[in-house]
Amino acid sequence: MSAAGNGAVGGAAGGAVSGVSSLLVIAKEPVPGRVKTRLTPPFSPVDAARLAAAALADTLAAAAASPVDRRVLVLAGEAGDWVPPGFEVVPQAAGGLDERLAAAFAGCPGPALVVGMDTPQVTPGLLARGLDFGAADAWFGPAEDGGFWALGLAEPDPALLRGVPMSRADTGRVQRARLTDAGLKVRDLPLLRDVDTAADAAEVAALAPHTRFAALHAELAGGGDGR
């Protein structure tokens, strides 16, 4: 998903890939009690939602600075003034996460990369790598918990995601195998840590100290009471 503005990216595994490129951020509206519930305790539901909002803001900022034709927020919930300019907002489909991801890819007219809202440490440089299909049919970003934080497809095919078990320790292994079993040339992005627990939040904040997420985490952790 490079070459923003001209509707084309490099060849996939040696072939030409054309079409409008898309960068998808799949996310939930940061509503207390509905996001980052595993951060409570030590954080209150309100502050867990604030951390989720900060992580999402960092992710959207990285996406906004990445070279791509379309930037799409695939949202469960209602959009607000927190959505940056330049993003289309589309609702998430019904069903499990595999179905929602499949539907997001189905709406893409060309090569696409999807990321979640749990890795505020992501950078425009990392996203740009996942948008370059010059020597790959697919990009896979593994997560430390066994899942994945990014998935890029030169030719989006919803069938590559449907039926993959999500939120399990083997989710990433199964998803990557689905790609290779389909004959795709897969390249890997760096292993990243998702923010799911308080320990994850502290580690990611330390790894990415200049993010909104890290600043808010320092403020909340410094309070000592998780409010």
Tab-separated table of C-alpha atoms in Angstrom:
chain	number	residue	atom	x	y	z
A	1	MET	CA	0.000	0.000	0.000
A	2	SER	CA	2.662	2.450	-1.018
A	3	ALA	CA	2.602	4.932	-3.856
A	4	ALA	CA	-0.177	7.024	-2.364
A	5	GLY	CA	-2.277	8.912	-4.819
A	6	ASN	CA	-1.582	6.882	-7.956
A	7	GLY	CA	-3.690	3.830	-7.167
A	8	ALA	CA	-0.819	1.379	-7.595
A	9	VAL	CA	1.838	-0.363	-5.587
A	10	GLY	CA	4.807	-2.500	-6.483
A	11	GLY	CA	4.547	-5.966	-7.955
A	12	ALA	CA	3.452	-8.792	-5.662
A	13	ALA	CA	6.047	-11.554	-5.552
A	14	GLY	CA	7.331	-10.376	-8.912
A	15	GLY	CA	3.993	-9.521	-10.519
A	16	ALA	CA	2.158	-6.238	-10.923
A	17	VAL	CA	-0.371	-5.234	-8.288
A	18	SER	CA	-2.681	-2.359	-9.085
A	19	GLY	CA	-5.781	-0.803	-7.628
A	20	VAL	CA	-6.545	1.595	-4.821
A	21	SER	CA	-4.525	0.654	-1.744
A	22	SER	CA	-6.154	0.664	1.708
A	23	LEU	CA	-4.946	0.876	5.280
A	24	LEU	CA	-7.600	-0.423	7.671
A	25	VAL	CA	-7.687	0.213	11.413
A	26	ILE	CA	-10.200	-2.081	13.098
A	27	ALA	CA	-11.280	-0.688	16.448
A	28	LYS	CA	-13.950	-0.232	19.080
A	29	GLU	CA	-15.300	3.110	20.211
A	30	PRO	CA	-13.442	3.781	23.501
A	31	VAL	CA	-16.436	3.535	25.841
A	32	PRO	CA	-15.838	2.716	29.537
A	33	GLY	CA	-16.748	-0.849	30.347
A	34	ARG	CA	-16.582	-1.940	26.709
A	35	VAL	CA	-12.874	-1.614	25.918
A	36	LYS	CA	-9.717	-2.774	27.652
A	37	THR	CA	-11.669	-4.510	30.409
A	38	ARG	CA	-8.604	-6.601	31.300
A	39	LEU	CA	-6.913	-3.402	32.491
A	40	THR	CA	-9.481	-3.251	35.313
A	41	PRO	CA	-8.083	-3.500	37.934
A	42	PRO	CA	-5.767	-1.728	38.538
A	43	PHE	CA	-7.254	0.931	36.260
A	44	SER	CA	-10.847	2.049	36.558
A	45	PRO	CA	-13.145	1.436	33.573
A	46	VAL	CA	-12.972	5.147	32.763
A	47	ASP	CA	-9.191	5.221	32.720
A	48	ALA	CA	-8.996	1.926	30.852
A	49	ALA	CA	-11.137	3.578	28.170
A	50	ARG	CA	-8.863	6.630	28.206
A	51	LEU	CA	-5.865	4.362	27.622
A	52	ALA	CA	-7.724	2.662	24.784
A	53	ALA	CA	-8.501	6.059	23.265
A	54	ALA	CA	-4.837	7.074	23.511
A	55	ALA	CA	-3.692	3.829	21.896
A	56	LEU	CA	-6.203	4.336	19.104
A	57	ALA	CA	-5.094	7.942	18.620
A	58	ASP	CA	-1.459	6.841	18.285
A	59	THR	CA	-2.452	4.173	15.772
A	60	LEU	CA	-4.520	6.580	13.701
A	61	ALA	CA	-1.681	9.118	13.723
A	62	ALA	CA	0.724	6.486	12.392
A	63	ALA	CA	-1.813	5.512	9.750
A	64	ALA	CA	-2.313	9.151	8.754
A	65	ALA	CA	1.426	9.470	8.105
A	66	SER	CA	1.636	6.287	6.036
A	67	PRO	CA	1.772	6.166	2.215
A	68	VAL	CA	-1.580	4.794	1.066
A	69	ASP	CA	-4.574	5.796	-1.043
A	70	ARG	CA	-7.367	5.073	1.480
A	71	ARG	CA	-7.349	5.213	5.257
A	72	VAL	CA	-10.325	3.447	6.774
A	73	LEU	CA	-11.473	3.175	10.384
A	74	VAL	CA	-13.510	-0.021	10.684
A	75	LEU	CA	-15.426	0.853	13.810
A	76	ALA	CA	-17.648	-0.884	16.326
A	77	GLY	CA	-19.554	2.020	17.849
A	78	GLU	CA	-20.021	5.672	17.013
A	79	ALA	CA	-17.419	7.948	15.489
A	80	GLY	CA	-16.688	11.292	17.121
A	81	ASP	CA	-14.486	14.319	16.644
A	82	TRP	CA	-11.575	12.123	17.736
A	83	VAL	CA	-11.424	10.646	14.215
A	84	PRO	CA	-8.702	12.513	12.285
A	85	PRO	CA	-9.398	14.089	8.895
A	86	GLY	CA	-8.783	11.861	5.917
A	87	PHE	CA	-10.308	8.685	7.297
A	88	GLU	CA	-13.350	6.918	5.976
A	89	VAL	CA	-15.408	5.378	8.763
A	90	VAL	CA	-17.248	2.144	8.071
A	91	PRO	CA	-19.118	-0.045	10.561
A	92	GLN	CA	-17.800	-3.430	11.523
A	93	ALA	CA	-19.764	-6.364	10.145
A	94	ALA	CA	-21.646	-8.772	12.372
A	95	GLY	CA	-20.089	-12.012	13.556
A	96	GLY	CA	-16.828	-13.090	15.108
A	97	LEU	CA	-13.543	-11.308	14.576
A	98	ASP	CA	-12.681	-13.542	11.625
A	99	GLU	CA	-15.907	-12.517	9.877
A	100	ARG	CA	-15.390	-8.851	10.701
A	101	LEU	CA	-11.844	-8.890	9.346
A	102	ALA	CA	-12.972	-10.786	6.251
A	103	ALA	CA	-15.698	-8.213	5.610
A	104	ALA	CA	-13.211	-5.360	6.018
A	105	PHE	CA	-10.932	-6.876	3.376
A	106	ALA	CA	-13.918	-7.579	1.122
A	107	GLY	CA	-14.555	-3.840	0.915
A	108	CYS	CA	-11.084	-3.102	-0.464
A	109	PRO	CA	-10.666	-2.536	-4.212
A	110	GLY	CA	-6.938	-3.291	-4.149
A	111	PRO	CA	-4.071	-4.249	-1.836
A	112	ALA	CA	-4.770	-3.715	1.850
A	113	LEU	CA	-3.208	-3.838	5.301
A	114	VAL	CA	-5.246	-4.160	8.493
A	115	VAL	CA	-4.067	-3.318	12.002
A	116	GLY	CA	-5.826	-3.171	15.348
A	117	MET	CA	-5.890	-0.571	18.109
A	118	ASP	CA	-3.803	-2.496	20.653
A	119	THR	CA	-0.300	-1.573	19.442
A	120	PRO	CA	0.235	2.167	20.016
A	121	GLN	CA	3.955	1.609	19.428
A	122	VAL	CA	3.335	1.081	15.707
A	123	THR	CA	5.078	3.598	13.451
A	124	PRO	CA	4.539	4.904	9.925
A	125	GLY	CA	7.720	3.082	8.956
A	126	LEU	CA	6.352	-0.275	10.088
A	127	LEU	CA	3.080	0.335	8.288
A	128	ALA	CA	4.927	1.361	5.127
A	129	ARG	CA	6.730	-1.976	5.142
A	130	GLY	CA	3.416	-3.784	5.324
A	131	LEU	CA	2.155	-1.727	2.414
A	132	ASP	CA	5.007	-2.720	0.092
A	133	PHE	CA	4.019	-5.772	-1.933
A	134	GLY	CA	7.016	-5.595	-4.249
A	135	ALA	CA	8.313	-8.981	-3.067
A	136	ALA	CA	5.375	-10.436	-1.163
A	137	ASP	CA	1.797	-11.553	-1.591
A	138	ALA	CA	1.097	-11.078	2.112
A	139	TRP	CA	2.550	-9.437	5.206
A	140	PHE	CA	2.081	-10.946	8.657
A	141	GLY	CA	2.712	-9.093	11.924
A	142	PRO	CA	2.923	-11.565	14.824
A	143	ALA	CA	1.966	-10.576	18.364
A	144	GLU	CA	3.650	-11.825	21.520
A	145	ASP	CA	0.422	-13.377	22.789
A	146	GLY	CA	0.207	-15.709	19.799
A	147	GLY	CA	-2.146	-13.562	17.730
A	148	PHE	CA	-1.256	-11.002	15.093
A	149	TRP	CA	-1.218	-7.219	15.018
A	150	ALA	CA	-1.120	-6.726	11.246
A	151	LEU	CA	-2.143	-8.576	8.115
A	152	GLY	CA	-1.535	-7.349	4.590
A	153	LEU	CA	-2.831	-8.886	1.377
A	154	ALA	CA	-1.827	-7.860	-2.134
A	155	GLU	CA	-5.082	-9.365	-3.373
A	156	PRO	CA	-7.604	-9.318	-0.517
A	157	ASP	CA	-9.535	-12.591	-0.239
A	158	PRO	CA	-12.017	-12.832	2.656
A	159	ALA	CA	-11.787	-16.637	2.539
A	160	LEU	CA	-8.235	-16.381	3.905
A	161	LEU	CA	-9.660	-15.185	7.236
A	162	ARG	CA	-13.033	-16.850	7.625
A	163	GLY	CA	-12.924	-19.732	10.065
A	164	VAL	CA	-9.591	-18.819	11.639
A	165	PRO	CA	-10.027	-19.180	15.428
A	166	MET	CA	-9.440	-15.837	17.097
A	167	SER	CA	-8.272	-14.851	20.593
A	168	ARG	CA	-6.314	-18.064	21.090
A	169	ALA	CA	-2.642	-18.766	21.655
A	170	ASP	CA	-2.437	-20.405	18.222
A	171	THR	CA	-4.383	-17.763	16.275
A	172	GLY	CA	-1.295	-16.353	14.605
A	173	ARG	CA	0.075	-19.763	13.677
A	174	VAL	CA	-3.235	-20.821	12.136
A	175	GLN	CA	-3.658	-17.538	10.249
A	176	ARG	CA	-0.135	-17.583	8.836
A	177	ALA	CA	-0.541	-21.212	7.806
A	178	ARG	CA	-3.755	-20.276	6.027
A	179	LEU	CA	-1.750	-17.822	3.925
A	180	THR	CA	1.097	-20.182	3.083
A	181	ASP	CA	-1.270	-23.076	2.390
A	182	ALA	CA	-2.932	-20.842	-0.204
A	183	GLY	CA	0.425	-20.584	-1.969
A	184	LEU	CA	1.116	-16.990	-0.951
A	185	LYS	CA	4.616	-15.646	-0.449
A	186	VAL	CA	4.477	-14.297	3.108
A	187	ARG	CA	6.885	-11.855	4.702
A	188	ASP	CA	6.905	-11.068	8.409
A	189	LEU	CA	6.762	-7.760	10.216
A	190	PRO	CA	8.419	-7.436	13.653
A	191	LEU	CA	6.936	-9.165	16.685
A	192	LEU	CA	4.973	-6.631	18.777
A	193	ARG	CA	3.269	-6.761	22.153
A	194	ASP	CA	-0.458	-6.078	22.314
A	195	VAL	CA	-1.869	-4.036	25.171
A	196	ASP	CA	-4.281	-6.378	26.937
A	197	THR	CA	-3.212	-6.370	30.584
A	198	ALA	CA	-1.701	-3.843	32.974
A	199	ALA	CA	1.689	-5.519	32.544
A	200	ASP	CA	1.372	-5.144	28.774
A	201	ALA	CA	0.482	-1.479	29.182
A	202	ALA	CA	3.549	-0.782	31.307
A	203	GLU	CA	5.859	-2.613	28.890
A	204	VAL	CA	4.504	-0.941	25.761
A	205	ALA	CA	4.587	2.488	27.407
A	206	ALA	CA	8.254	1.925	28.258
A	207	LEU	CA	9.027	0.810	24.702
A	208	ALA	CA	7.286	3.814	23.123
A	209	PRO	CA	7.803	6.680	25.592
A	210	HIS	CA	6.903	9.461	23.142
A	211	THR	CA	3.389	8.212	22.413
A	212	ARG	CA	0.114	9.594	23.748
A	213	PHE	CA	-0.408	6.204	25.315
A	214	ALA	CA	2.853	6.385	27.276
A	215	ALA	CA	2.153	9.916	28.491
A	216	LEU	CA	-1.292	8.982	29.763
A	217	HIS	CA	-0.019	5.765	31.304
A	218	ALA	CA	2.640	7.693	33.209
A	219	GLU	CA	0.001	10.131	34.444
A	220	LEU	CA	-2.333	7.390	35.615
A	221	ALA	CA	0.341	5.125	37.055
A	222	GLY	CA	1.848	8.077	38.872
A	223	GLY	CA	-1.481	8.664	40.604
A	224	GLY	CA	-1.080	5.304	42.281
A	225	ASP	CA	-4.804	4.593	42.544
A	226	GLY	CA	-5.716	3.722	38.918
A	227	ARG	CA	-8.495	6.336	38.747
